[in-house]
Amino acid sequence: MAQFIADHKFTNKKLIYLIDGYSNFSAISSNQSSEYNNKILADNLTENKINNFSFGNDTQIFFKSGYKFKNDNKIGLVLKTEFNYSTNKIKESPNIDQAFIYSQSNIGRFEFGNYQAVNQKMKFGPARIARGSGGINGKYLQYVNFPMLASPTNSSSPGCNQFGNGSCLNLKMPRFITLAQSPIGHGGYAKGFYQRTVNNNFDSSNSGYSAFSRSNFRSFKDDSYEGFEDALKLNYYSPKINGFQYGLSYAYDSNLNGLSANTAHDIDDIHLKNILAIGLNYSEDFDNFSLAISSTAEKAQIENSASKIAVERKDLFAYDFGLILSYFGFKIAGSYGNWLKSLQAKNGVYSCQYNSSLDLSLQDCSTLEKKYKNPSYYTLGLSYQFGPFFASLTNLKSNFQKNYYQATSFGIDYKYSKNLTPYLEITNFNFKVNQPIASNLINQTSLDNQASQFKNNSGNIFLIGFLYSF
């Protein structure tokens, strides 16, 4: 992705207009668990929109204008557009992703508009050093199916024949943290095949309930999910002093998307107010060794009363720590993020763990049932550069309501010319669902994937392509 946060290129003229960006062309091979490779997915209802082999293109164009004063102060405007295409059975219209104005001087940089908050831009970690198409925070997720509830034998719709009275009511549909991001950068919540809802009134005839995991388009080295991150906000970045820099962001309302498109709607659209983000980082070079450390956080108030289905959720507060160490051509990186109780349900089936001593139909989170541990993730990464050749290995592990996700990605690329960079990447991923537990149920964890009602998914995504920058 074109970098322009603090590096706008101005000529000797005071006023300039620029158009730049990139176009990424890729071929993709997707090898997933057998239940997720078929034309019809494991629920025997949903069409698989991800082909085993496909081609894609994602193009981003930046329209920039700016004015440079004699004292080197700058003001400007940036507009970012997206164009995506895939031979898979998923579509997305061209859209405006970001639009903001900025001012830069010796007191720092101000930004106002639909743009990412400072905690997303200031964090360090493996996503910063990943090669290929972006590693663990990259494009591969566009070609992954999320775990789902399988259909019983000889049935045309998803069901719960193994679950006592056959009701899905108290099942907890799995959701996962699949990016090293705080909730806002993760699209507002954990991701899953099924749309967000506080109580699980599963209805196979409601096409809006399932089939939500249709792959959202992802761009080259995309490090976040769409939906929340581009809410109208004011950003401030301090000047860098002795290696230190801090940043602050404020957004009044998560629904104020302005010109930018929200491509990730949900049944229970989470609504946030008074969104604050902070970032503090340090980076310095010491001869052939360099160090970069970051600490970021975000906080917001949930508007429970505005929920479409009266979901009561907790306020948002999450944090992230990151580190990059560099020595000659090698870089090693790591990060840890914790969502605490951010946006977790206060009521309903998702507000507590399963109770093995109770019948599934009798489980009730309004009693003093055991709560979940805080959702979290951690990452590790290693990269190497030799001339125009780059390689990286990155890893992500996460836990959300006892649903575990792991991905390991190896990527290489070669700077063939100023504008052209061919690359390849292979990513291994693995979902592990929090299987239901109750006194009247078969022990789902003792069953293989073919027999369990929730089907795990694992596999490999291979991408080969080239990036043309202009």
Tab-separated table of C-alpha atoms in Angstrom:
chain	number	residue	atom	x	y	z
A	1	MET	CA	0.000	0.000	0.000
A	2	ALA	CA	1.267	3.465	-0.825
A	3	GLN	CA	2.652	5.158	2.278
A	4	PHE	CA	1.801	8.811	2.676
A	5	ILE	CA	1.231	9.496	6.384
A	6	ALA	CA	4.302	11.674	6.812
A	7	ASP	CA	5.981	11.526	3.432
A	8	HIS	CA	3.991	13.522	0.870
A	9	LYS	CA	6.221	14.411	-2.055
A	10	PHE	CA	6.105	18.078	-3.004
A	11	THR	CA	7.996	19.652	-5.889
A	12	ASN	CA	9.471	23.163	-5.852
A	13	LYS	CA	6.031	24.449	-6.767
A	14	LYS	CA	3.793	25.564	-3.932
A	15	LEU	CA	0.721	23.715	-5.204
A	16	ILE	CA	0.706	20.189	-6.528
A	17	TYR	CA	-1.753	17.453	-7.492
A	18	LEU	CA	-0.706	13.823	-7.461
A	19	ILE	CA	-2.309	10.568	-8.513
A	20	ASP	CA	-0.547	7.407	-7.425
A	21	GLY	CA	-1.286	3.947	-6.099
A	22	TYR	CA	-0.874	0.344	-7.122
A	23	SER	CA	-2.498	-2.556	-8.932
A	24	ASN	CA	-2.014	-6.077	-7.570
A	25	PHE	CA	-2.565	-9.120	-9.836
A	26	SER	CA	-2.599	-12.556	-8.226
A	27	ALA	CA	-3.367	-16.222	-8.820
A	28	ILE	CA	-4.662	-18.132	-5.807
A	29	SER	CA	-4.839	-21.805	-4.881
A	30	SER	CA	-7.069	-22.638	-1.899
A	31	ASN	CA	-6.795	-26.044	-0.210
A	32	GLN	CA	-9.176	-26.323	2.779
A	33	SER	CA	-10.735	-29.132	4.809
A	34	SER	CA	-12.947	-31.343	2.635
A	35	GLU	CA	-16.172	-29.879	4.085
A	36	TYR	CA	-15.089	-26.434	2.863
A	37	ASN	CA	-13.724	-27.379	-0.561
A	38	ASN	CA	-17.035	-28.620	-1.982
A	39	LYS	CA	-19.442	-26.590	-4.107
A	40	ILE	CA	-21.968	-26.740	-1.242
A	41	LEU	CA	-20.571	-26.144	2.230
A	42	ALA	CA	-20.930	-28.258	5.363
A	43	ASP	CA	-24.444	-27.000	6.171
A	44	ASN	CA	-25.664	-28.594	2.910
A	45	LEU	CA	-27.264	-25.245	2.125
A	46	THR	CA	-24.708	-22.531	1.443
A	47	GLU	CA	-22.941	-22.181	-1.882
A	48	ASN	CA	-19.166	-22.117	-1.617
A	49	LYS	CA	-18.136	-18.789	-3.117
A	50	ILE	CA	-14.416	-19.593	-3.000
A	51	ASN	CA	-13.000	-21.561	-5.923
A	52	ASN	CA	-10.097	-23.917	-5.375
A	53	PHE	CA	-8.223	-21.899	-7.981
A	54	SER	CA	-8.924	-18.292	-8.878
A	55	PHE	CA	-7.521	-15.016	-10.159
A	56	GLY	CA	-7.904	-11.601	-8.604
A	57	ASN	CA	-6.984	-7.970	-8.844
A	58	ASP	CA	-7.107	-5.215	-6.266
A	59	THR	CA	-6.301	-1.664	-7.243
A	60	GLN	CA	-6.009	1.376	-5.011
A	61	ILE	CA	-5.718	4.895	-6.371
A	62	PHE	CA	-4.803	7.914	-4.249
A	63	PHE	CA	-5.779	11.418	-5.323
A	64	LYS	CA	-3.665	13.977	-3.472
A	65	SER	CA	-3.389	17.723	-3.513
A	66	GLY	CA	-1.333	19.957	-1.262
A	67	TYR	CA	0.164	23.345	-0.630
A	68	LYS	CA	3.637	23.979	0.758
A	69	PHE	CA	4.339	27.269	2.521
A	70	LYS	CA	7.706	29.030	2.579
A	71	ASN	CA	8.329	27.865	6.157
A	72	ASP	CA	7.848	24.243	4.974
A	73	ASN	CA	4.430	23.906	6.624
A	74	LYS	CA	2.039	21.806	4.531
A	75	ILE	CA	-1.698	21.398	4.109
A	76	GLY	CA	-3.375	18.900	1.852
A	77	LEU	CA	-6.213	16.602	0.867
A	78	VAL	CA	-6.109	12.829	0.244
A	79	LEU	CA	-8.797	10.637	-1.329
A	80	LYS	CA	-8.349	6.871	-1.577
A	81	THR	CA	-10.458	4.701	-3.901
A	82	GLU	CA	-10.627	0.903	-4.178
A	83	PHE	CA	-11.386	-1.361	-7.123
A	84	ASN	CA	-11.556	-5.125	-6.573
A	85	TYR	CA	-12.161	-8.075	-8.872
A	86	SER	CA	-12.105	-11.833	-8.370
A	87	THR	CA	-13.125	-14.869	-10.411
A	88	ASN	CA	-14.700	-16.198	-7.196
A	89	LYS	CA	-18.453	-15.746	-6.764
A	90	ILE	CA	-18.113	-12.598	-4.702
A	91	LYS	CA	-18.619	-9.046	-5.834
A	92	GLU	CA	-17.780	-5.624	-4.509
A	93	SER	CA	-18.482	-2.297	-6.149
A	94	PRO	CA	-15.760	0.340	-6.477
A	95	ASN	CA	-15.770	2.497	-3.364
A	96	ILE	CA	-14.119	5.377	-1.546
A	97	ASP	CA	-12.188	3.961	1.388
A	98	GLN	CA	-10.612	7.093	2.881
A	99	ALA	CA	-10.977	10.852	2.551
A	100	PHE	CA	-9.233	13.362	4.809
A	101	ILE	CA	-7.455	16.703	5.035
A	102	TYR	CA	-4.189	17.271	6.873
A	103	SER	CA	-1.891	19.952	8.200
A	104	GLN	CA	1.779	19.399	8.987
A	105	SER	CA	4.141	21.786	10.773
A	106	ASN	CA	6.813	21.869	13.456
A	107	ILE	CA	4.160	21.266	16.141
A	108	GLY	CA	3.058	17.993	14.555
A	109	ARG	CA	0.545	16.615	12.102
A	110	PHE	CA	-3.249	16.958	12.220
A	111	GLU	CA	-5.672	14.882	10.137
A	112	PHE	CA	-9.440	15.232	9.880
A	113	GLY	CA	-11.756	12.959	7.940
A	114	ASN	CA	-12.429	9.300	7.286
A	115	TYR	CA	-9.097	7.680	8.061
A	116	GLN	CA	-7.478	5.150	10.379
A	117	ALA	CA	-6.838	6.064	14.016
A	118	VAL	CA	-3.346	6.592	15.413
A	119	ASN	CA	-3.231	3.263	17.285
A	120	GLN	CA	-3.439	1.401	13.979
A	121	LYS	CA	-0.784	3.500	12.265
A	122	MET	CA	1.716	3.653	15.150
A	123	LYS	CA	1.863	-0.002	16.187
A	124	PHE	CA	4.881	-2.184	15.436
A	125	GLY	CA	4.929	-5.946	15.017
A	126	PRO	CA	5.231	-8.777	12.489
A	127	ALA	CA	2.628	-7.250	10.163
A	128	ARG	CA	5.104	-4.397	9.561
A	129	ILE	CA	7.865	-6.727	8.345
A	130	ALA	CA	5.732	-9.284	6.450
A	131	ARG	CA	6.495	-9.822	2.778
A	132	GLY	CA	4.505	-11.478	-0.012
A	133	SER	CA	0.941	-10.153	0.076
A	134	GLY	CA	1.047	-9.225	3.770
A	135	GLY	CA	1.575	-12.436	5.738
A	136	ILE	CA	-0.669	-13.055	8.747
A	137	ASN	CA	-2.497	-9.736	8.289
A	138	GLY	CA	-2.664	-9.994	4.518
A	139	LYS	CA	-4.800	-10.950	1.564
A	140	TYR	CA	-5.019	-14.725	2.146
A	141	LEU	CA	-8.070	-14.342	4.436
A	142	GLN	CA	-10.197	-13.472	1.416
A	143	TYR	CA	-9.948	-17.145	0.412
A	144	VAL	CA	-10.763	-18.827	3.744
A	145	ASN	CA	-14.141	-20.267	4.822
A	146	PHE	CA	-15.037	-19.881	8.500
A	147	PRO	CA	-16.267	-22.871	10.580
A	148	MET	CA	-19.982	-23.558	10.532
A	149	LEU	CA	-22.755	-25.786	11.844
A	150	ALA	CA	-23.093	-28.928	9.724
A	151	SER	CA	-26.352	-30.438	8.529
A	152	PRO	CA	-27.603	-33.787	9.835
A	153	THR	CA	-27.439	-36.730	7.445
A	154	ASN	CA	-29.933	-36.600	4.556
A	155	SER	CA	-31.190	-33.173	5.524
A	156	SER	CA	-31.308	-30.135	3.280
A	157	SER	CA	-30.858	-27.615	6.083
A	158	PRO	CA	-28.560	-27.143	9.076
A	159	GLY	CA	-29.778	-28.872	12.181
A	160	CYS	CA	-28.970	-29.881	15.738
A	161	ASN	CA	-29.835	-33.566	15.730
A	162	GLN	CA	-26.983	-34.408	18.092
A	163	PHE	CA	-27.911	-31.704	20.558
A	164	GLY	CA	-30.504	-33.216	22.883
A	165	ASN	CA	-33.928	-31.884	21.897
A	166	GLY	CA	-32.641	-30.847	18.474
A	167	SER	CA	-32.745	-27.145	19.291
A	168	CYS	CA	-29.915	-24.792	18.336
A	169	LEU	CA	-31.117	-22.195	20.822
A	170	ASN	CA	-28.269	-22.422	23.353
A	171	LEU	CA	-25.438	-23.131	20.942
A	172	LYS	CA	-22.681	-20.556	20.683
A	173	MET	CA	-21.845	-19.912	17.044
A	174	PRO	CA	-18.045	-19.576	16.796
A	175	ARG	CA	-16.225	-16.318	16.116
A	176	PHE	CA	-12.481	-15.750	15.809
A	177	ILE	CA	-9.743	-13.129	15.991
A	178	THR	CA	-7.982	-13.567	12.643
A	179	LEU	CA	-5.938	-10.348	12.554
A	180	ALA	CA	-3.474	-8.871	15.043
A	181	GLN	CA	-5.806	-5.944	15.631
A	182	SER	CA	-7.822	-4.282	18.356
A	183	PRO	CA	-11.619	-4.521	17.883
A	184	ILE	CA	-12.065	-1.415	15.703
A	185	GLY	CA	-9.355	-2.521	13.275
A	186	HIS	CA	-10.964	-5.978	13.334
A	187	GLY	CA	-14.220	-4.641	11.920
A	188	GLY	CA	-15.762	-3.999	15.342
A	189	TYR	CA	-15.810	-7.563	16.680
A	190	ALA	CA	-14.518	-11.085	16.126
A	191	LYS	CA	-15.308	-12.690	12.748
A	192	GLY	CA	-17.386	-15.767	12.013
A	193	PHE	CA	-19.548	-17.508	9.441
A	194	TYR	CA	-22.706	-16.348	11.195
A	195	GLN	CA	-23.766	-12.792	11.768
A	196	ARG	CA	-23.590	-11.243	15.226
A	197	THR	CA	-26.482	-11.833	17.602
A	198	VAL	CA	-26.695	-12.016	21.381
A	199	ASN	CA	-29.116	-14.957	21.401
A	200	ASN	CA	-28.962	-17.788	18.924
A	201	ASN	CA	-32.394	-18.223	17.355
A	202	PHE	CA	-31.057	-20.213	14.422
A	203	ASP	CA	-33.329	-20.180	11.397
A	204	SER	CA	-32.093	-21.995	8.303
A	205	SER	CA	-34.759	-20.288	6.188
A	206	ASN	CA	-33.302	-16.869	7.026
A	207	SER	CA	-30.604	-16.305	4.436
A	208	GLY	CA	-29.471	-13.217	6.333
A	209	TYR	CA	-28.529	-15.278	9.367
A	210	SER	CA	-26.039	-17.541	7.662
A	211	ALA	CA	-23.795	-17.184	4.607
A	212	PHE	CA	-22.310	-14.082	6.223
A	213	SER	CA	-18.769	-15.315	5.794
A	214	ARG	CA	-18.860	-14.470	2.124
A	215	SER	CA	-15.298	-13.296	1.816
A	216	ASN	CA	-14.831	-9.588	2.195
A	217	PHE	CA	-12.392	-8.316	-0.380
A	218	ARG	CA	-8.942	-7.640	0.986
A	219	SER	CA	-6.270	-5.566	-0.660
A	220	PHE	CA	-2.531	-6.113	-0.911
A	221	LYS	CA	-0.972	-6.020	2.597
A	222	ASP	CA	-4.372	-5.128	4.049
A	223	ASP	CA	-3.947	-5.130	7.835
A	224	SER	CA	-7.540	-4.531	8.980
A	225	TYR	CA	-11.210	-5.281	8.294
A	226	GLU	CA	-13.503	-2.629	6.886
A	227	GLY	CA	-16.446	-1.251	8.822
A	228	PHE	CA	-15.294	0.824	11.782
A	229	GLU	CA	-11.808	2.128	11.219
A	230	ASP	CA	-12.705	4.965	8.842
A	231	ALA	CA	-15.277	6.742	11.024
A	232	LEU	CA	-14.966	10.546	10.908
A	233	LYS	CA	-12.190	11.513	13.327
A	234	LEU	CA	-9.461	13.949	14.280
A	235	ASN	CA	-5.910	12.589	14.489
A	236	TYR	CA	-2.826	14.234	15.944
A	237	TYR	CA	0.769	13.002	15.623
A	238	SER	CA	3.484	14.738	17.634
A	239	PRO	CA	6.898	15.517	16.174
A	240	LYS	CA	9.450	12.791	16.785
A	241	ILE	CA	11.725	13.837	19.678
A	242	ASN	CA	14.731	11.711	20.676
A	243	GLY	CA	13.096	8.718	19.028
A	244	PHE	CA	9.723	9.139	20.788
A	245	GLN	CA	6.406	10.008	19.183
A	246	TYR	CA	2.846	9.994	20.488
A	247	GLY	CA	-0.529	10.244	18.817
A	248	LEU	CA	-4.152	10.892	19.779
A	249	SER	CA	-7.423	10.251	17.927
A	250	TYR	CA	-11.023	11.160	18.663
A	251	ALA	CA	-14.162	10.081	16.809
A	252	TYR	CA	-17.592	11.058	18.064
A	253	ASP	CA	-19.654	8.314	16.415
A	254	SER	CA	-18.674	5.046	14.707
A	255	ASN	CA	-21.589	5.426	12.278
A	256	LEU	CA	-20.233	8.646	10.764
A	257	ASN	CA	-18.553	7.090	7.748
A	258	GLY	CA	-18.869	10.176	5.575
A	259	LEU	CA	-17.682	9.450	2.045
A	260	SER	CA	-16.113	6.093	2.899
A	261	ALA	CA	-18.010	2.860	2.306
A	262	ASN	CA	-19.028	0.414	5.038
A	263	THR	CA	-18.614	-2.983	3.388
A	264	ALA	CA	-19.132	-5.097	6.533
A	265	HIS	CA	-22.729	-4.776	7.748
A	266	ASP	CA	-24.073	-7.164	10.391
A	267	ILE	CA	-27.406	-8.094	12.021
A	268	ASP	CA	-26.375	-6.450	15.289
A	269	ASP	CA	-24.540	-3.356	14.097
A	270	ILE	CA	-22.394	-2.302	17.057
A	271	HIS	CA	-22.674	1.435	17.659
A	272	LEU	CA	-19.879	3.270	19.484
A	273	LYS	CA	-19.608	6.826	20.798
A	274	ASN	CA	-16.684	8.974	22.002
A	275	ILE	CA	-13.981	6.772	20.502
A	276	LEU	CA	-10.485	7.532	21.778
A	277	ALA	CA	-7.233	6.052	20.499
A	278	ILE	CA	-3.712	6.657	21.739
A	279	GLY	CA	-0.305	5.566	20.568
A	280	LEU	CA	3.216	5.903	21.881
A	281	ASN	CA	6.236	4.529	20.083
A	282	TYR	CA	9.997	4.735	20.081
A	283	SER	CA	12.343	3.985	17.203
A	284	GLU	CA	16.061	4.585	16.865
A	285	ASP	CA	19.012	3.381	14.812
A	286	PHE	CA	22.296	2.398	16.479
A	287	ASP	CA	24.825	1.768	13.702
A	288	ASN	CA	23.761	-1.625	12.274
A	289	PHE	CA	21.150	-2.249	14.981
A	290	SER	CA	17.731	-0.609	15.273
A	291	LEU	CA	14.923	-0.824	17.806
A	292	ALA	CA	11.211	-0.023	17.484
A	293	ILE	CA	8.703	-0.361	20.355
A	294	SER	CA	5.031	0.601	20.453
A	295	SER	CA	2.175	0.763	22.934
A	296	THR	CA	-1.343	1.519	21.688
A	297	ALA	CA	-4.888	1.448	23.040
A	298	GLU	CA	-8.474	2.314	22.118
A	299	LYS	CA	-11.527	3.121	24.245
A	300	ALA	CA	-15.197	3.853	23.488
A	301	GLN	CA	-18.702	3.807	24.923
A	302	ILE	CA	-21.212	1.291	23.582
A	303	GLU	CA	-24.653	2.575	22.610
A	304	ASN	CA	-26.673	-0.415	23.816
A	305	SER	CA	-30.002	1.380	23.484
A	306	ALA	CA	-29.426	1.857	19.759
A	307	SER	CA	-29.011	-1.857	19.086
A	308	LYS	CA	-31.464	-3.380	16.659
A	309	ILE	CA	-32.120	-6.411	18.870
A	310	ALA	CA	-31.587	-4.924	22.337
A	311	VAL	CA	-28.151	-6.456	22.808
A	312	GLU	CA	-26.450	-5.325	25.993
A	313	ARG	CA	-22.697	-5.107	25.511
A	314	LYS	CA	-19.760	-3.837	27.545
A	315	ASP	CA	-17.753	-0.744	26.657
A	316	LEU	CA	-14.643	-0.941	24.514
A	317	PHE	CA	-11.136	-0.900	25.929
A	318	ALA	CA	-8.266	-2.813	24.313
A	319	TYR	CA	-4.504	-2.487	24.047
A	320	ASP	CA	-1.518	-3.738	22.031
A	321	PHE	CA	2.262	-3.891	22.551
A	322	GLY	CA	4.691	-4.410	19.678
A	323	LEU	CA	8.418	-4.711	19.027
A	324	ILE	CA	10.793	-4.862	16.044
A	325	LEU	CA	14.545	-5.521	16.330
A	326	SER	CA	16.760	-5.086	13.262
A	327	TYR	CA	20.345	-6.172	12.689
A	328	PHE	CA	21.884	-5.807	9.246
A	329	GLY	CA	19.321	-7.466	6.916
A	330	PHE	CA	17.457	-9.379	9.634
A	331	LYS	CA	14.368	-8.250	11.514
A	332	ILE	CA	12.586	-10.025	14.346
A	333	ALA	CA	9.204	-8.832	15.598
A	334	GLY	CA	6.491	-9.692	18.075
A	335	SER	CA	3.272	-8.277	19.471
A	336	TYR	CA	0.615	-8.982	22.084
A	337	GLY	CA	-2.916	-7.640	22.141
A	338	ASN	CA	-5.722	-7.979	24.685
A	339	TRP	CA	-9.376	-7.049	24.103
A	340	LEU	CA	-10.249	-7.314	27.829
A	341	LYS	CA	-14.081	-7.417	27.999
A	342	SER	CA	-14.513	-5.152	24.985
A	343	LEU	CA	-18.015	-5.338	23.489
A	344	GLN	CA	-18.716	-8.704	25.126
A	345	ALA	CA	-22.376	-9.532	25.666
A	346	LYS	CA	-23.772	-8.849	29.139
A	347	ASN	CA	-26.707	-11.182	28.581
A	348	GLY	CA	-27.662	-14.112	26.372
A	349	VAL	CA	-25.902	-17.339	25.465
A	350	TYR	CA	-22.599	-15.653	24.571
A	351	SER	CA	-22.116	-14.125	28.020
A	352	CYS	CA	-20.937	-17.375	29.686
A	353	GLN	CA	-19.250	-20.698	28.992
A	354	TYR	CA	-21.020	-24.022	28.508
A	355	ASN	CA	-21.995	-25.867	31.704
A	356	SER	CA	-21.210	-29.583	31.442
A	357	SER	CA	-23.531	-30.458	34.351
A	358	LEU	CA	-26.682	-29.083	32.693
A	359	ASP	CA	-28.822	-30.176	29.774
A	360	LEU	CA	-28.170	-27.915	26.788
A	361	SER	CA	-31.765	-26.677	26.793
A	362	LEU	CA	-31.484	-25.667	30.490
A	363	GLN	CA	-28.296	-23.627	30.284
A	364	ASP	CA	-28.847	-20.044	31.380
A	365	CYS	CA	-26.181	-17.333	31.539
A	366	SER	CA	-28.349	-15.184	33.827
A	367	THR	CA	-27.223	-17.402	36.715
A	368	LEU	CA	-23.659	-17.289	38.057
A	369	GLU	CA	-22.107	-19.274	35.220
A	370	LYS	CA	-18.389	-19.245	34.383
A	371	LYS	CA	-17.310	-16.341	32.195
A	372	TYR	CA	-14.807	-16.395	29.351
A	373	LYS	CA	-11.200	-15.298	29.601
A	374	ASN	CA	-10.325	-12.032	27.883
A	375	PRO	CA	-9.896	-12.384	24.104
A	376	SER	CA	-6.262	-11.969	23.094
A	377	TYR	CA	-3.668	-12.613	20.410
A	378	TYR	CA	0.079	-12.741	20.041
A	379	THR	CA	2.338	-12.743	17.010
A	380	LEU	CA	5.923	-13.506	16.052
A	381	GLY	CA	7.822	-12.761	12.868
A	382	LEU	CA	11.202	-12.916	11.168
A	383	SER	CA	12.285	-11.265	7.926
A	384	TYR	CA	15.437	-10.971	5.850
A	385	GLN	CA	16.554	-8.617	3.089
A	386	PHE	CA	19.404	-9.163	0.665
A	387	GLY	CA	19.536	-6.455	-1.970
A	388	PRO	CA	16.204	-6.476	-3.863
A	389	PHE	CA	15.210	-9.852	-2.355
A	390	PHE	CA	12.945	-10.031	0.726
A	391	ALA	CA	11.577	-12.975	2.730
A	392	SER	CA	9.510	-13.298	5.909
A	393	LEU	CA	7.892	-15.838	8.220
A	394	THR	CA	5.050	-14.614	10.460
A	395	ASN	CA	2.761	-16.365	12.946
A	396	LEU	CA	-0.502	-15.442	14.709
A	397	LYS	CA	-2.294	-17.231	17.560
A	398	SER	CA	-5.555	-15.991	19.090
A	399	ASN	CA	-8.335	-16.931	21.493
A	400	PHE	CA	-11.896	-15.594	21.470
A	401	GLN	CA	-14.494	-17.287	23.706
A	402	LYS	CA	-12.401	-20.494	23.571
A	403	ASN	CA	-12.408	-20.419	19.768
A	404	TYR	CA	-8.776	-20.699	18.715
A	405	TYR	CA	-7.162	-19.545	15.497
A	406	GLN	CA	-3.612	-19.964	14.246
A	407	ALA	CA	-1.918	-18.898	11.012
A	408	THR	CA	1.663	-19.157	9.783
A	409	SER	CA	2.676	-17.360	6.601
A	410	PHE	CA	5.846	-17.480	4.499
A	411	GLY	CA	6.305	-14.849	1.823
A	412	ILE	CA	9.014	-13.701	-0.564
A	413	ASP	CA	9.194	-10.862	-3.057
A	414	TYR	CA	11.735	-9.371	-5.429
A	415	LYS	CA	12.054	-5.683	-6.286
A	416	TYR	CA	12.474	-6.186	-10.029
A	417	SER	CA	12.214	-2.493	-10.823
A	418	LYS	CA	10.991	0.747	-9.316
A	419	ASN	CA	7.408	-0.096	-10.257
A	420	LEU	CA	7.267	-3.898	-10.440
A	421	THR	CA	7.514	-6.421	-7.576
A	422	PRO	CA	6.692	-10.117	-8.153
A	423	TYR	CA	5.914	-12.174	-5.035
A	424	LEU	CA	4.676	-15.483	-3.719
A	425	GLU	CA	3.195	-16.494	-0.376
A	426	ILE	CA	1.889	-19.620	1.316
A	427	THR	CA	-0.180	-19.446	4.505
A	428	ASN	CA	-1.229	-22.347	6.695
A	429	PHE	CA	-4.314	-21.690	8.851
A	430	ASN	CA	-6.224	-23.650	11.473
A	431	PHE	CA	-9.562	-23.014	13.223
A	432	LYS	CA	-10.492	-24.854	16.422
A	433	VAL	CA	-14.120	-24.353	17.475
A	434	ASN	CA	-15.300	-24.224	21.080
A	435	GLN	CA	-17.464	-27.344	20.761
A	436	PRO	CA	-20.714	-27.446	22.816
A	437	ILE	CA	-20.621	-29.199	26.182
A	438	ALA	CA	-23.699	-30.328	28.149
A	439	SER	CA	-24.859	-33.278	30.250
A	440	ASN	CA	-27.080	-34.659	27.473
A	441	LEU	CA	-24.607	-34.293	24.596
A	442	ILE	CA	-22.135	-36.534	22.900
A	443	ASN	CA	-18.635	-35.334	23.741
A	444	GLN	CA	-18.005	-33.362	20.559
A	445	THR	CA	-14.295	-32.939	21.276
A	446	SER	CA	-13.887	-36.739	21.157
A	447	LEU	CA	-15.260	-36.905	17.597
A	448	ASP	CA	-13.298	-36.420	14.410
A	449	ASN	CA	-14.153	-33.549	12.101
A	450	GLN	CA	-16.393	-35.734	9.931
A	451	ALA	CA	-18.605	-36.656	12.890
A	452	SER	CA	-18.720	-33.402	14.878
A	453	GLN	CA	-21.601	-31.012	14.331
A	454	PHE	CA	-19.394	-27.921	14.173
A	455	LYS	CA	-16.836	-28.465	11.435
A	456	ASN	CA	-13.337	-27.112	12.000
A	457	ASN	CA	-11.411	-25.853	9.012
A	458	SER	CA	-7.709	-25.904	8.205
A	459	GLY	CA	-5.612	-25.708	5.089
A	460	ASN	CA	-3.211	-23.731	2.948
A	461	ILE	CA	-3.640	-20.657	0.765
A	462	PHE	CA	-1.035	-20.117	-1.954
A	463	LEU	CA	-0.749	-16.770	-3.731
A	464	ILE	CA	1.562	-15.810	-6.562
A	465	GLY	CA	1.406	-12.456	-8.255
A	466	PHE	CA	2.993	-9.142	-8.981
A	467	LEU	CA	2.480	-5.622	-7.702
A	468	TYR	CA	2.644	-2.702	-10.092
A	469	SER	CA	3.101	0.670	-8.386
A	470	PHE	CA	2.509	3.968	-10.143
